[in-house]
Amino acid sequence: MKRIRVFAPGTIANIGCGFDVMGLALDGVGDVVDLSLFDNREELAEEFGNSLYSAENCTLGIKNSSSVKLPADPAENVITPAIVKMCGAYSTRVQKPCHLYIGIDILEKIRPGSGIGSSAAASASAVYALNKVLDNAFTEEELVDFAMEGEKLISGTPHADNVAPAIIGGVVFIRGYNPTDLIKLPVPDNFYCTVVHPHITVSTKEAREILPKAVERKDAIVQWGNVGGFVAGLLMNDLDLLGRSVKDVIAEPYRKGFIPGYDNLKEELLANGMIGVNIAGSGPSVFALSKSEEEAELARSIMEKHFSNLNIGREVYVNKVGKQGARVL
């Protein structure tokens, strides 16, 4: 039996302007999984029970040892479609029929619906771990394609803005899909991100359904300009330019209604020196970008006070933007 333990970081998708095409990794919060490869179904069932998911090229058992409530049925776990697709691709890669018996124990878990890439961290950690026990049979870009199957299960559409930074790390720009074309951008050393997760749940599917089906040309032009400004800010190490570009006219106007007092919180954070503030992914988390640990801690106190005044529980994370993605522990 082969066994490995892997960490995959939480992520911020969209980063304001980059709806479905940009995301960044957080340094310090994420999922931890143990993945084991067994010789047969009996050995797998002995450790993971009989609630196994069987597909053509694999049998999968999932155990939840974290403190977060997750679906008991493996068919409802985002890890499953990612692993199933990867196992099918592996059979093709080795050019012979094969069946893998895989057990995944979830040890640490980001709370689902938190807006910091819970589903992405799960599927990313699983495919990264399996790739390691398969002697790195696949590239990072291929792992992103597999992990997107988990995003498809939870939201209805495959997208890479969370899973790409969860696997690759740093800030990732997705130039396009079919095929997936990923660009890892440079991360300044003094680049911090503070994220507040209020204890309200916004499902990714619900947050996507509230968006308009079409975008006006004037809004598209604004959004394109901000994406370009954000990328240029990273390439030029110009965090002020980057901050001016963290603006979203596509999703924020519709999704901010899910977050109590969002406009007031954003205004206060910007007034206190944060370079950019927006909704993390589909929400309800809110992120603030800053140039120093001191400013990041100030953002923490502002966020804490805001949701405390509203009697809403929360967690607040202060992180450097992480340069590293999934990794073996």
CSV table of N, CA, C and O in Angstrom, one decimal, residues 176-293:
chain,number,residue,atom,x,y,z
A,176,GLY,N,-7.6,30.8,-21.2
A,176,GLY,CA,-8.7,30.2,-22.0
A,176,GLY,C,-8.9,28.8,-21.6
A,176,GLY,O,-8.1,28.2,-20.9
A,177,TYR,N,-10.0,28.2,-22.0
A,177,TYR,CA,-10.3,26.8,-21.8
A,177,TYR,C,-10.4,26.1,-23.1
A,177,TYR,O,-10.5,26.7,-24.2
A,178,ASN,N,-10.3,24.8,-23.1
A,178,ASN,CA,-10.4,23.9,-24.3
A,178,ASN,C,-9.4,24.3,-25.3
A,178,ASN,O,-9.7,24.7,-26.4
A,179,PRO,N,-8.1,24.1,-25.1
A,179,PRO,CA,-7.6,23.5,-23.9
A,179,PRO,C,-7.3,24.6,-22.8
A,179,PRO,O,-7.3,25.8,-23.1
A,180,THR,N,-7.2,24.1,-21.6
A,180,THR,CA,-6.9,25.0,-20.5
A,180,THR,C,-5.6,25.6,-20.6
A,180,THR,O,-4.6,24.9,-20.7
A,181,ASP,N,-5.5,26.9,-20.6
A,181,ASP,CA,-4.2,27.7,-20.8
A,181,ASP,C,-4.0,28.5,-19.6
A,181,ASP,O,-4.6,29.5,-19.4
A,182,LEU,N,-3.0,28.1,-18.8
A,182,LEU,CA,-2.7,28.8,-17.5
A,182,LEU,C,-1.4,29.6,-17.5
A,182,LEU,O,-0.4,29.1,-18.1
A,183,ILE,N,-1.5,30.7,-16.9
A,183,ILE,CA,-0.3,31.6,-16.7
A,183,ILE,C,-0.1,31.9,-15.3
A,183,ILE,O,-1.0,32.6,-14.7
A,184,LYS,N,1.0,31.5,-14.7
A,184,LYS,CA,1.3,31.8,-13.3
A,184,LYS,C,2.1,33.2,-13.3
A,184,LYS,O,3.1,33.3,-13.9
A,185,LEU,N,1.5,34.1,-12.6
A,185,LEU,CA,2.0,35.5,-12.5
A,185,LEU,C,2.9,35.7,-11.3
A,185,LEU,O,2.8,35.0,-10.3
A,186,PRO,N,3.9,36.6,-11.4
A,186,PRO,CA,4.8,36.9,-10.2
A,186,PRO,C,4.0,37.5,-9.0
A,186,PRO,O,3.0,38.2,-9.2
A,187,VAL,N,4.4,37.1,-7.8
A,187,VAL,CA,3.8,37.6,-6.6
A,187,VAL,C,4.8,38.4,-5.8
A,187,VAL,O,5.8,38.0,-5.4
A,188,PRO,N,4.5,39.7,-5.6
A,188,PRO,CA,5.4,40.6,-4.8
A,188,PRO,C,5.5,40.0,-3.4
A,188,PRO,O,4.6,39.4,-2.8
A,189,ASP,N,6.7,40.3,-2.8
A,189,ASP,CA,7.0,39.8,-1.4
A,189,ASP,C,6.1,40.5,-0.4
A,189,ASP,O,5.7,39.9,0.6
A,190,ASN,N,5.7,41.8,-0.7
A,190,ASN,CA,4.9,42.5,0.3
A,190,ASN,C,3.4,42.6,0.0
A,190,ASN,O,2.7,43.6,0.1
A,191,PHE,N,2.9,41.4,-0.4
A,191,PHE,CA,1.5,41.3,-0.9
A,191,PHE,C,0.7,40.5,0.1
A,191,PHE,O,0.9,39.3,0.2
A,192,TYR,N,-0.2,41.2,0.8
A,192,TYR,CA,-1.0,40.5,1.8
A,192,TYR,C,-2.5,40.5,1.5
A,192,TYR,O,-3.0,41.4,0.8
A,193,CYS,N,-3.1,39.5,2.0
A,193,CYS,CA,-4.6,39.3,1.8
A,193,CYS,C,-5.3,39.0,3.1
A,193,CYS,O,-4.9,38.0,3.8
A,194,THR,N,-6.2,39.8,3.5
A,194,THR,CA,-7.0,39.5,4.7
A,194,THR,C,-8.4,39.1,4.2
A,194,THR,O,-9.0,39.8,3.4
A,195,VAL,N,-8.9,38.0,4.8
A,195,VAL,CA,-10.2,37.4,4.3
A,195,VAL,C,-11.1,37.2,5.6
A,195,VAL,O,-10.7,36.6,6.5
A,196,VAL,N,-12.3,37.7,5.5
A,196,VAL,CA,-13.3,37.4,6.5
A,196,VAL,C,-14.4,36.5,6.0
A,196,VAL,O,-14.9,36.7,4.9
A,197,HIS,N,-14.6,35.5,6.7
A,197,HIS,CA,-15.7,34.5,6.4
A,197,HIS,C,-16.8,34.7,7.4
A,197,HIS,O,-16.8,34.1,8.5
A,198,PRO,N,-17.9,35.4,7.1
A,198,PRO,CA,-19.0,35.5,8.0
A,198,PRO,C,-19.8,34.2,8.0
A,198,PRO,O,-19.8,33.5,7.0
A,199,HIS,N,-20.4,33.9,9.1
A,199,HIS,CA,-21.1,32.7,9.2
A,199,HIS,C,-22.5,32.7,8.6
A,199,HIS,O,-23.5,32.6,9.2
A,200,ILE,N,-22.5,33.0,7.3
A,200,ILE,CA,-23.7,32.8,6.5
A,200,ILE,C,-23.2,32.0,5.3
A,200,ILE,O,-22.1,32.1,4.9
A,201,THR,N,-24.1,31.3,4.7
A,201,THR,CA,-23.8,30.4,3.6
A,201,THR,C,-24.3,30.9,2.3
A,201,THR,O,-25.5,31.2,2.2
A,202,VAL,N,-23.5,31.0,1.3
A,202,VAL,CA,-23.9,31.3,-0.1
A,202,VAL,C,-23.4,30.2,-1.0
A,202,VAL,O,-22.2,30.0,-1.1
A,203,SER,N,-24.3,29.5,-1.6
A,203,SER,CA,-23.8,28.4,-2.4
A,203,SER,C,-23.3,29.0,-3.8
A,203,SER,O,-23.8,30.0,-4.3
A,204,THR,N,-22.3,28.3,-4.3
A,204,THR,CA,-21.7,28.8,-5.6
A,204,THR,C,-22.8,28.8,-6.7
A,204,THR,O,-22.9,29.7,-7.5
A,205,LYS,N,-23.6,27.7,-6.7
A,205,LYS,CA,-24.7,27.6,-7.7
A,205,LYS,C,-25.7,28.8,-7.6
A,205,LYS,O,-26.0,29.4,-8.6
A,206,GLU,N,-26.1,29.1,-6.4
A,206,GLU,CA,-27.0,30.3,-6.1
A,206,GLU,C,-26.3,31.6,-6.6
A,206,GLU,O,-27.0,32.4,-7.2
A,207,ALA,N,-25.1,31.7,-6.2
A,207,ALA,CA,-24.4,33.0,-6.6
A,207,ALA,C,-24.2,33.1,-8.1
A,207,ALA,O,-24.1,34.3,-8.6
A,208,ARG,N,-24.1,32.0,-8.8
A,208,ARG,CA,-23.9,32.1,-10.2
A,208,ARG,C,-25.3,32.4,-10.9
A,208,ARG,O,-25.4,33.1,-11.9
A,209,GLU,N,-26.3,31.8,-10.3
A,209,GLU,CA,-27.7,32.0,-10.9
A,209,GLU,C,-28.2,33.4,-10.8
A,209,GLU,O,-29.0,33.8,-11.6
A,210,ILE,N,-27.7,34.2,-9.8
A,210,ILE,CA,-28.2,35.5,-9.7
A,210,ILE,C,-27.6,36.5,-10.7
A,210,ILE,O,-28.1,37.6,-10.9
A,211,LEU,N,-26.6,36.1,-11.4
A,211,LEU,CA,-25.9,37.0,-12.4
A,211,LEU,C,-26.7,37.1,-13.7
A,211,LEU,O,-27.4,36.2,-14.1
A,212,PRO,N,-26.6,38.2,-14.3
A,212,PRO,CA,-27.3,38.4,-15.6
A,212,PRO,C,-26.8,37.5,-16.7
A,212,PRO,O,-25.6,37.1,-16.6
A,213,LYS,N,-27.6,37.1,-17.6
A,213,LYS,CA,-27.2,36.2,-18.7
A,213,LYS,C,-26.3,36.9,-19.7
A,213,LYS,O,-25.5,36.3,-20.5
A,214,ALA,N,-26.4,38.2,-19.8
A,214,ALA,CA,-25.7,39.0,-20.8
A,214,ALA,C,-25.0,40.2,-20.1
A,214,ALA,O,-25.5,40.7,-19.1
A,215,VAL,N,-23.9,40.7,-20.7
A,215,VAL,CA,-23.2,41.8,-20.2
A,215,VAL,C,-23.2,42.9,-21.2
A,215,VAL,O,-22.9,42.7,-22.4
A,216,GLU,N,-23.5,44.1,-20.7
A,216,GLU,CA,-23.4,45.3,-21.6
A,216,GLU,C,-22.0,45.6,-22.1
A,216,GLU,O,-21.1,45.4,-21.3
A,217,ARG,N,-21.9,46.1,-23.3
A,217,ARG,CA,-20.6,46.4,-23.8
A,217,ARG,C,-19.8,47.3,-23.0
A,217,ARG,O,-18.6,47.1,-22.7
A,218,LYS,N,-20.4,48.4,-22.4
A,218,LYS,CA,-19.7,49.3,-21.6
A,218,LYS,C,-19.1,48.7,-20.3
A,218,LYS,O,-18.0,49.0,-19.9
A,219,ASP,N,-19.8,47.7,-19.8
A,219,ASP,CA,-19.3,47.0,-18.6
A,219,ASP,C,-18.2,46.0,-19.0
A,219,ASP,O,-17.2,45.9,-18.3
A,220,ALA,N,-18.3,45.4,-20.2
A,220,ALA,CA,-17.3,44.5,-20.6
A,220,ALA,C,-15.9,45.3,-20.8
A,220,ALA,O,-14.9,44.8,-20.5
A,221,ILE,N,-16.0,46.5,-21.3
A,221,ILE,CA,-14.8,47.3,-21.6
A,221,ILE,C,-14.2,47.6,-20.2
A,221,ILE,O,-12.9,47.6,-20.1
A,222,VAL,N,-15.0,48.0,-19.3
A,222,VAL,CA,-14.4,48.3,-17.9
A,222,VAL,C,-13.7,47.1,-17.3
A,222,VAL,O,-12.6,47.2,-16.8
A,223,GLN,N,-14.4,46.0,-17.5
A,223,GLN,CA,-13.8,44.7,-16.9
A,223,GLN,C,-12.5,44.3,-17.6
A,223,GLN,O,-11.6,44.0,-16.9
A,224,TRP,N,-12.5,44.4,-18.9
A,224,TRP,CA,-11.3,44.1,-19.6
A,224,TRP,C,-10.1,45.0,-19.2
A,224,TRP,O,-9.0,44.5,-19.0
A,225,GLY,N,-10.4,46.3,-19.0
A,225,GLY,CA,-9.4,47.2,-18.6
A,225,GLY,C,-8.8,46.9,-17.2
A,225,GLY,O,-7.6,47.0,-17.0
A,226,ASN,N,-9.7,46.5,-16.3
A,226,ASN,CA,-9.2,46.2,-15.0
A,226,ASN,C,-8.4,44.9,-14.9
A,226,ASN,O,-7.5,44.8,-14.2
A,227,VAL,N,-8.8,43.9,-15.7
A,227,VAL,CA,-8.0,42.6,-15.8
A,227,VAL,C,-6.6,43.0,-16.3
A,227,VAL,O,-5.6,42.5,-15.7
A,228,GLY,N,-6.5,43.8,-17.4
A,228,GLY,CA,-5.2,44.2,-17.9
A,228,GLY,C,-4.4,44.9,-16.9
A,228,GLY,O,-3.2,44.7,-16.7
A,229,GLY,N,-5.1,45.8,-16.1
A,229,GLY,CA,-4.4,46.6,-15.1
A,229,GLY,C,-3.9,45.8,-14.0
A,229,GLY,O,-2.8,46.0,-13.5
A,230,PHE,N,-4.7,44.8,-13.6
A,230,PHE,CA,-4.3,43.9,-12.5
A,230,PHE,C,-3.0,43.1,-12.9
A,230,PHE,O,-2.0,43.0,-12.1
A,231,VAL,N,-3.1,42.5,-14.1
A,231,VAL,CA,-1.9,41.7,-14.6
A,231,VAL,C,-0.7,42.6,-14.7
A,231,VAL,O,0.4,42.2,-14.3
A,232,ALA,N,-0.9,43.8,-15.3
A,232,ALA,CA,0.3,44.7,-15.4
A,232,ALA,C,0.8,45.1,-14.1
A,232,ALA,O,2.1,45.2,-13.9
A,233,GLY,N,0.0,45.3,-13.1
A,233,GLY,CA,0.4,45.6,-11.7
A,233,GLY,C,1.3,44.6,-11.2
A,233,GLY,O,2.3,44.9,-10.5
A,234,LEU,N,1.0,43.3,-11.4
A,234,LEU,CA,1.9,42.2,-10.9
A,234,LEU,C,3.2,42.2,-11.7
A,234,LEU,O,4.3,42.1,-11.1
A,235,LEU,N,3.1,42.3,-13.0
A,235,LEU,CA,4.3,42.2,-13.8
A,235,LEU,C,5.3,43.4,-13.5
A,235,LEU,O,6.5,43.3,-13.6
A,236,MET,N,4.7,44.6,-13.2
A,236,MET,CA,5.5,45.8,-12.9
A,236,MET,C,5.8,46.0,-11.5
A,236,MET,O,6.4,47.0,-11.1
A,237,ASN,N,5.3,45.1,-10.6
A,237,ASN,CA,5.4,45.2,-9.2
A,237,ASN,C,4.8,46.5,-8.7
A,237,ASN,O,5.4,47.2,-7.8
A,238,ASP,N,3.7,46.9,-9.3
A,238,ASP,CA,3.0,48.2,-9.0
A,238,ASP,C,1.7,47.8,-8.3
A,238,ASP,O,0.7,47.6,-8.9
A,239,LEU,N,1.8,47.8,-6.9
A,239,LEU,CA,0.6,47.4,-6.2
A,239,LEU,C,-0.5,48.4,-6.2
A,239,LEU,O,-1.7,48.1,-6.0
A,240,ASP,N,-0.1,49.7,-6.4
A,240,ASP,CA,-1.2,50.7,-6.5
A,240,ASP,C,-2.0,50.5,-7.8
A,240,ASP,O,-3.2,50.7,-7.8
A,241,LEU,N,-1.3,50.3,-8.9
A,241,LEU,CA,-2.0,50.0,-10.1
A,241,LEU,C,-2.9,48.7,-10.0
A,241,LEU,O,-4.1,48.7,-10.4
A,242,LEU,N,-2.4,47.7,-9.3
A,242,LEU,CA,-3.1,46.5,-9.1
A,242,LEU,C,-4.4,46.8,-8.3
A,242,LEU,O,-5.5,46.3,-8.6
A,243,GLY,N,-4.2,47.6,-7.2
A,243,GLY,CA,-5.3,47.9,-6.4
A,243,GLY,C,-6.4,48.7,-7.1
A,243,GLY,O,-7.6,48.5,-6.9
A,244,ARG,N,-6.0,49.6,-8.0
A,244,ARG,CA,-7.0,50.4,-8.8
A,244,ARG,C,-7.8,49.5,-9.7
A,244,ARG,O,-8.9,49.8,-10.1
A,245,SER,N,-7.3,48.3,-10.0
A,245,SER,CA,-7.9,47.4,-10.9
A,245,SER,C,-8.8,46.3,-10.3
A,245,SER,O,-9.4,45.6,-10.9
A,246,VAL,N,-8.8,46.3,-8.9
A,246,VAL,CA,-9.6,45.3,-8.2
A,246,VAL,C,-11.1,45.8,-8.2
A,246,VAL,O,-11.6,46.1,-7.1
A,247,LYS,N,-11.6,46.0,-9.3
A,247,LYS,CA,-13.0,46.5,-9.5
A,247,LYS,C,-13.8,45.6,-10.4
A,247,LYS,O,-13.3,45.1,-11.4
A,248,ASP,N,-15.0,45.3,-10.0
A,248,ASP,CA,-15.8,44.3,-10.7
A,248,ASP,C,-17.2,44.9,-11.0
A,248,ASP,O,-17.9,45.3,-10.1
A,249,VAL,N,-17.5,45.0,-12.3
A,249,VAL,CA,-18.9,45.5,-12.6
A,249,VAL,C,-19.7,44.3,-13.2
A,249,VAL,O,-20.9,44.6,-13.6
A,250,ILE,N,-19.2,43.1,-13.1
A,250,ILE,CA,-20.0,42.0,-13.6
A,250,ILE,C,-20.7,41.2,-12.5
A,250,ILE,O,-21.9,40.9,-12.6
A,251,ALA,N,-20.0,40.9,-11.4
A,251,ALA,CA,-20.6,40.1,-10.4
A,251,ALA,C,-20.9,40.8,-9.1
A,251,ALA,O,-21.9,40.6,-8.4
A,252,GLU,N,-20.0,41.7,-8.7
A,252,GLU,CA,-20.1,42.4,-7.4
A,252,GLU,C,-21.5,43.1,-7.2
A,252,GLU,O,-22.1,43.0,-6.1
A,253,PRO,N,-22.0,43.8,-8.2
A,253,PRO,CA,-23.2,44.5,-8.0
A,253,PRO,C,-24.4,43.6,-7.6
A,253,PRO,O,-25.4,44.1,-7.0
A,254,TYR,N,-24.3,42.4,-8.1
A,254,TYR,CA,-25.4,41.4,-7.8
A,254,TYR,C,-25.2,40.6,-6.5
A,254,TYR,O,-26.1,40.3,-5.8
A,255,ARG,N,-24.0,40.2,-6.3
A,255,ARG,CA,-23.6,39.3,-5.2
A,255,ARG,C,-23.5,40.0,-3.9
A,255,ARG,O,-23.6,39.4,-2.8
A,256,LYS,N,-23.2,41.3,-3.9
A,256,LYS,CA,-23.0,42.0,-2.6
A,256,LYS,C,-24.2,42.0,-1.7
A,256,LYS,O,-24.1,42.1,-0.5
A,257,GLY,N,-25.4,41.8,-2.3
A,257,GLY,CA,-26.6,41.7,-1.5
A,257,GLY,C,-26.7,40.6,-0.5
A,257,GLY,O,-27.4,40.6,0.4
A,258,PHE,N,-25.8,39.5,-0.8
A,258,PHE,CA,-25.8,38.4,0.1
A,258,PHE,C,-25.0,38.7,1.4
A,258,PHE,O,-25.1,38.0,2.4
A,259,ILE,N,-24.2,39.8,1.4
A,259,ILE,CA,-23.3,40.1,2.5
A,259,ILE,C,-23.8,41.3,3.3
A,259,ILE,O,-23.8,42.5,2.7
A,260,PRO,N,-24.2,41.2,4.5
A,260,PRO,CA,-24.8,42.3,5.3
A,260,PRO,C,-23.8,43.5,5.4
A,260,PRO,O,-22.6,43.2,5.8
A,261,GLY,N,-24.2,44.7,5.0
A,261,GLY,CA,-23.3,45.9,5.2
A,261,GLY,C,-22.1,45.9,4.3
A,261,GLY,O,-21.1,46.6,4.7
A,262,TYR,N,-22.2,45.2,3.2
A,262,TYR,CA,-21.0,45.1,2.4
A,262,TYR,C,-20.4,46.5,1.9
A,262,TYR,O,-19.2,46.7,2.1
A,263,ASP,N,-21.3,47.3,1.4
A,263,ASP,CA,-20.8,48.6,0.9
A,263,ASP,C,-20.1,49.4,2.0
A,263,ASP,O,-19.0,50.1,1.8
A,264,ASN,N,-20.6,49.4,3.2
A,264,ASN,CA,-20.0,50.2,4.4
A,264,ASN,C,-18.7,49.6,4.8
A,264,ASN,O,-17.7,50.3,5.0
A,265,LEU,N,-18.6,48.2,4.8
A,265,LEU,CA,-17.3,47.5,5.1
A,265,LEU,C,-16.3,47.9,4.1
A,265,LEU,O,-15.1,48.2,4.4
A,266,LYS,N,-16.6,47.8,2.8
A,266,LYS,CA,-15.7,48.1,1.7
A,266,LYS,C,-15.2,49.5,1.8
A,266,LYS,O,-14.0,49.8,1.7
A,267,GLU,N,-16.1,50.5,2.1
A,267,GLU,CA,-15.7,51.9,2.2
A,267,GLU,C,-14.7,52.1,3.3
A,267,GLU,O,-13.8,52.9,3.2
A,268,GLU,N,-15.0,51.5,4.4
A,268,GLU,CA,-14.1,51.7,5.6
A,268,GLU,C,-12.7,51.1,5.4
A,268,GLU,O,-11.7,51.7,5.7
A,269,LEU,N,-12.7,49.9,4.8
A,269,LEU,CA,-11.4,49.3,4.5
A,269,LEU,C,-10.6,50.1,3.5
A,269,LEU,O,-9.4,50.3,3.7
A,270,LEU,N,-11.2,50.6,2.5
A,270,LEU,CA,-10.4,51.5,1.5
A,270,LEU,C,-10.0,52.8,2.1
A,270,LEU,O,-8.9,53.3,1.9
A,271,ALA,N,-10.8,53.3,3.0
A,271,ALA,CA,-10.5,54.6,3.7
A,271,ALA,C,-9.3,54.4,4.6
A,271,ALA,O,-8.6,55.4,5.0
A,272,ASN,N,-9.1,53.2,5.1
A,272,ASN,CA,-8.0,52.9,6.0
A,272,ASN,C,-6.7,52.3,5.3
A,272,ASN,O,-5.9,51.7,5.9
A,273,GLY,N,-6.6,52.5,4.0
A,273,GLY,CA,-5.4,52.2,3.3
A,273,GLY,C,-5.3,50.9,2.5
A,273,GLY,O,-4.3,50.6,1.9
A,274,MET,N,-6.4,50.1,2.5
A,274,MET,CA,-6.3,48.8,1.8
A,274,MET,C,-6.3,49.2,0.3
A,274,MET,O,-7.0,50.1,-0.2
A,275,ILE,N,-5.5,48.4,-0.5
A,275,ILE,CA,-5.4,48.8,-1.9
A,275,ILE,C,-6.5,48.2,-2.8
A,275,ILE,O,-6.8,48.7,-3.9
A,276,GLY,N,-7.2,47.2,-2.3
A,276,GLY,CA,-8.3,46.7,-3.0
A,276,GLY,C,-9.2,45.8,-2.1
A,276,GLY,O,-8.7,45.1,-1.2
A,277,VAL,N,-10.5,45.9,-2.3
A,277,VAL,CA,-11.5,45.2,-1.6
A,277,VAL,C,-12.5,44.6,-2.5
A,277,VAL,O,-13.0,45.3,-3.4
A,278,ASN,N,-12.9,43.3,-2.3
A,278,ASN,CA,-14.0,42.8,-3.1
A,278,ASN,C,-14.5,41.5,-2.5
A,278,ASN,O,-14.0,41.1,-1.4
A,279,ILE,N,-15.4,40.8,-3.2
A,279,ILE,CA,-16.0,39.6,-2.8
A,279,ILE,C,-15.1,38.4,-3.1
A,279,ILE,O,-14.6,38.4,-4.3
A,280,ALA,N,-14.8,37.5,-2.2
A,280,ALA,CA,-14.0,36.4,-2.5
A,280,ALA,C,-14.8,35.3,-3.2
A,280,ALA,O,-15.8,34.8,-2.6
A,281,GLY,N,-14.5,35.0,-4.4
A,281,GLY,CA,-15.2,34.0,-5.2
A,281,GLY,C,-16.7,34.4,-5.3
A,281,GLY,O,-17.1,35.6,-5.6
A,282,SER,N,-17.6,33.5,-4.9
A,282,SER,CA,-19.0,33.7,-5.0
A,282,SER,C,-19.5,34.3,-3.7
A,282,SER,O,-20.7,34.5,-3.5
A,283,GLY,N,-18.6,34.5,-2.7
A,283,GLY,CA,-19.0,35.0,-1.4
A,283,GLY,C,-19.4,33.8,-0.5
A,283,GLY,O,-19.4,32.7,-0.8
A,284,PRO,N,-19.7,34.1,0.8
A,284,PRO,CA,-19.9,35.5,1.4
A,284,PRO,C,-18.6,36.1,1.9
A,284,PRO,O,-18.7,37.2,2.5
A,285,SER,N,-17.5,35.4,1.7
A,285,SER,CA,-16.3,36.0,2.3
A,285,SER,C,-15.9,37.3,1.5
A,285,SER,O,-16.2,37.4,0.3
A,286,VAL,N,-15.2,38.2,2.2
A,286,VAL,CA,-14.8,39.4,1.6
A,286,VAL,C,-13.2,39.5,1.8
A,286,VAL,O,-12.7,39.1,2.9
A,287,PHE,N,-12.5,39.9,0.8
A,287,PHE,CA,-11.1,40.0,1.0
A,287,PHE,C,-10.6,41.5,0.8
A,287,PHE,O,-11.3,42.3,0.2
A,288,ALA,N,-9.5,41.8,1.5
A,288,ALA,CA,-8.8,43.1,1.4
A,288,ALA,C,-7.4,42.9,1.1
A,288,ALA,O,-6.7,42.1,1.8
A,289,LEU,N,-6.8,43.5,0.1
A,289,LEU,CA,-5.4,43.4,-0.3
A,289,LEU,C,-4.7,44.6,0.3
A,289,LEU,O,-5.2,45.7,0.3
A,290,SER,N,-3.4,44.3,0.7
A,290,SER,CA,-2.7,45.4,1.4
A,290,SER,C,-1.2,45.1,1.1
A,290,SER,O,-0.8,44.1,0.6
A,291,LYS,N,-0.4,46.1,1.5
A,291,LYS,CA,1.1,46.1,1.2
A,291,LYS,C,1.9,45.7,2.4
A,291,LYS,O,3.1,45.7,2.3
A,292,SER,N,1.3,45.5,3.6
A,292,SER,CA,2.1,45.1,4.8
A,292,SER,C,1.3,44.3,5.7
A,292,SER,O,0.1,44.3,5.7
A,293,GLU,N,2.0,43.6,6.6
A,293,GLU,CA,1.3,42.8,7.7
A,293,GLU,C,0.6,43.7,8.6
A,293,GLU,O,-0.5,43.4,9.1
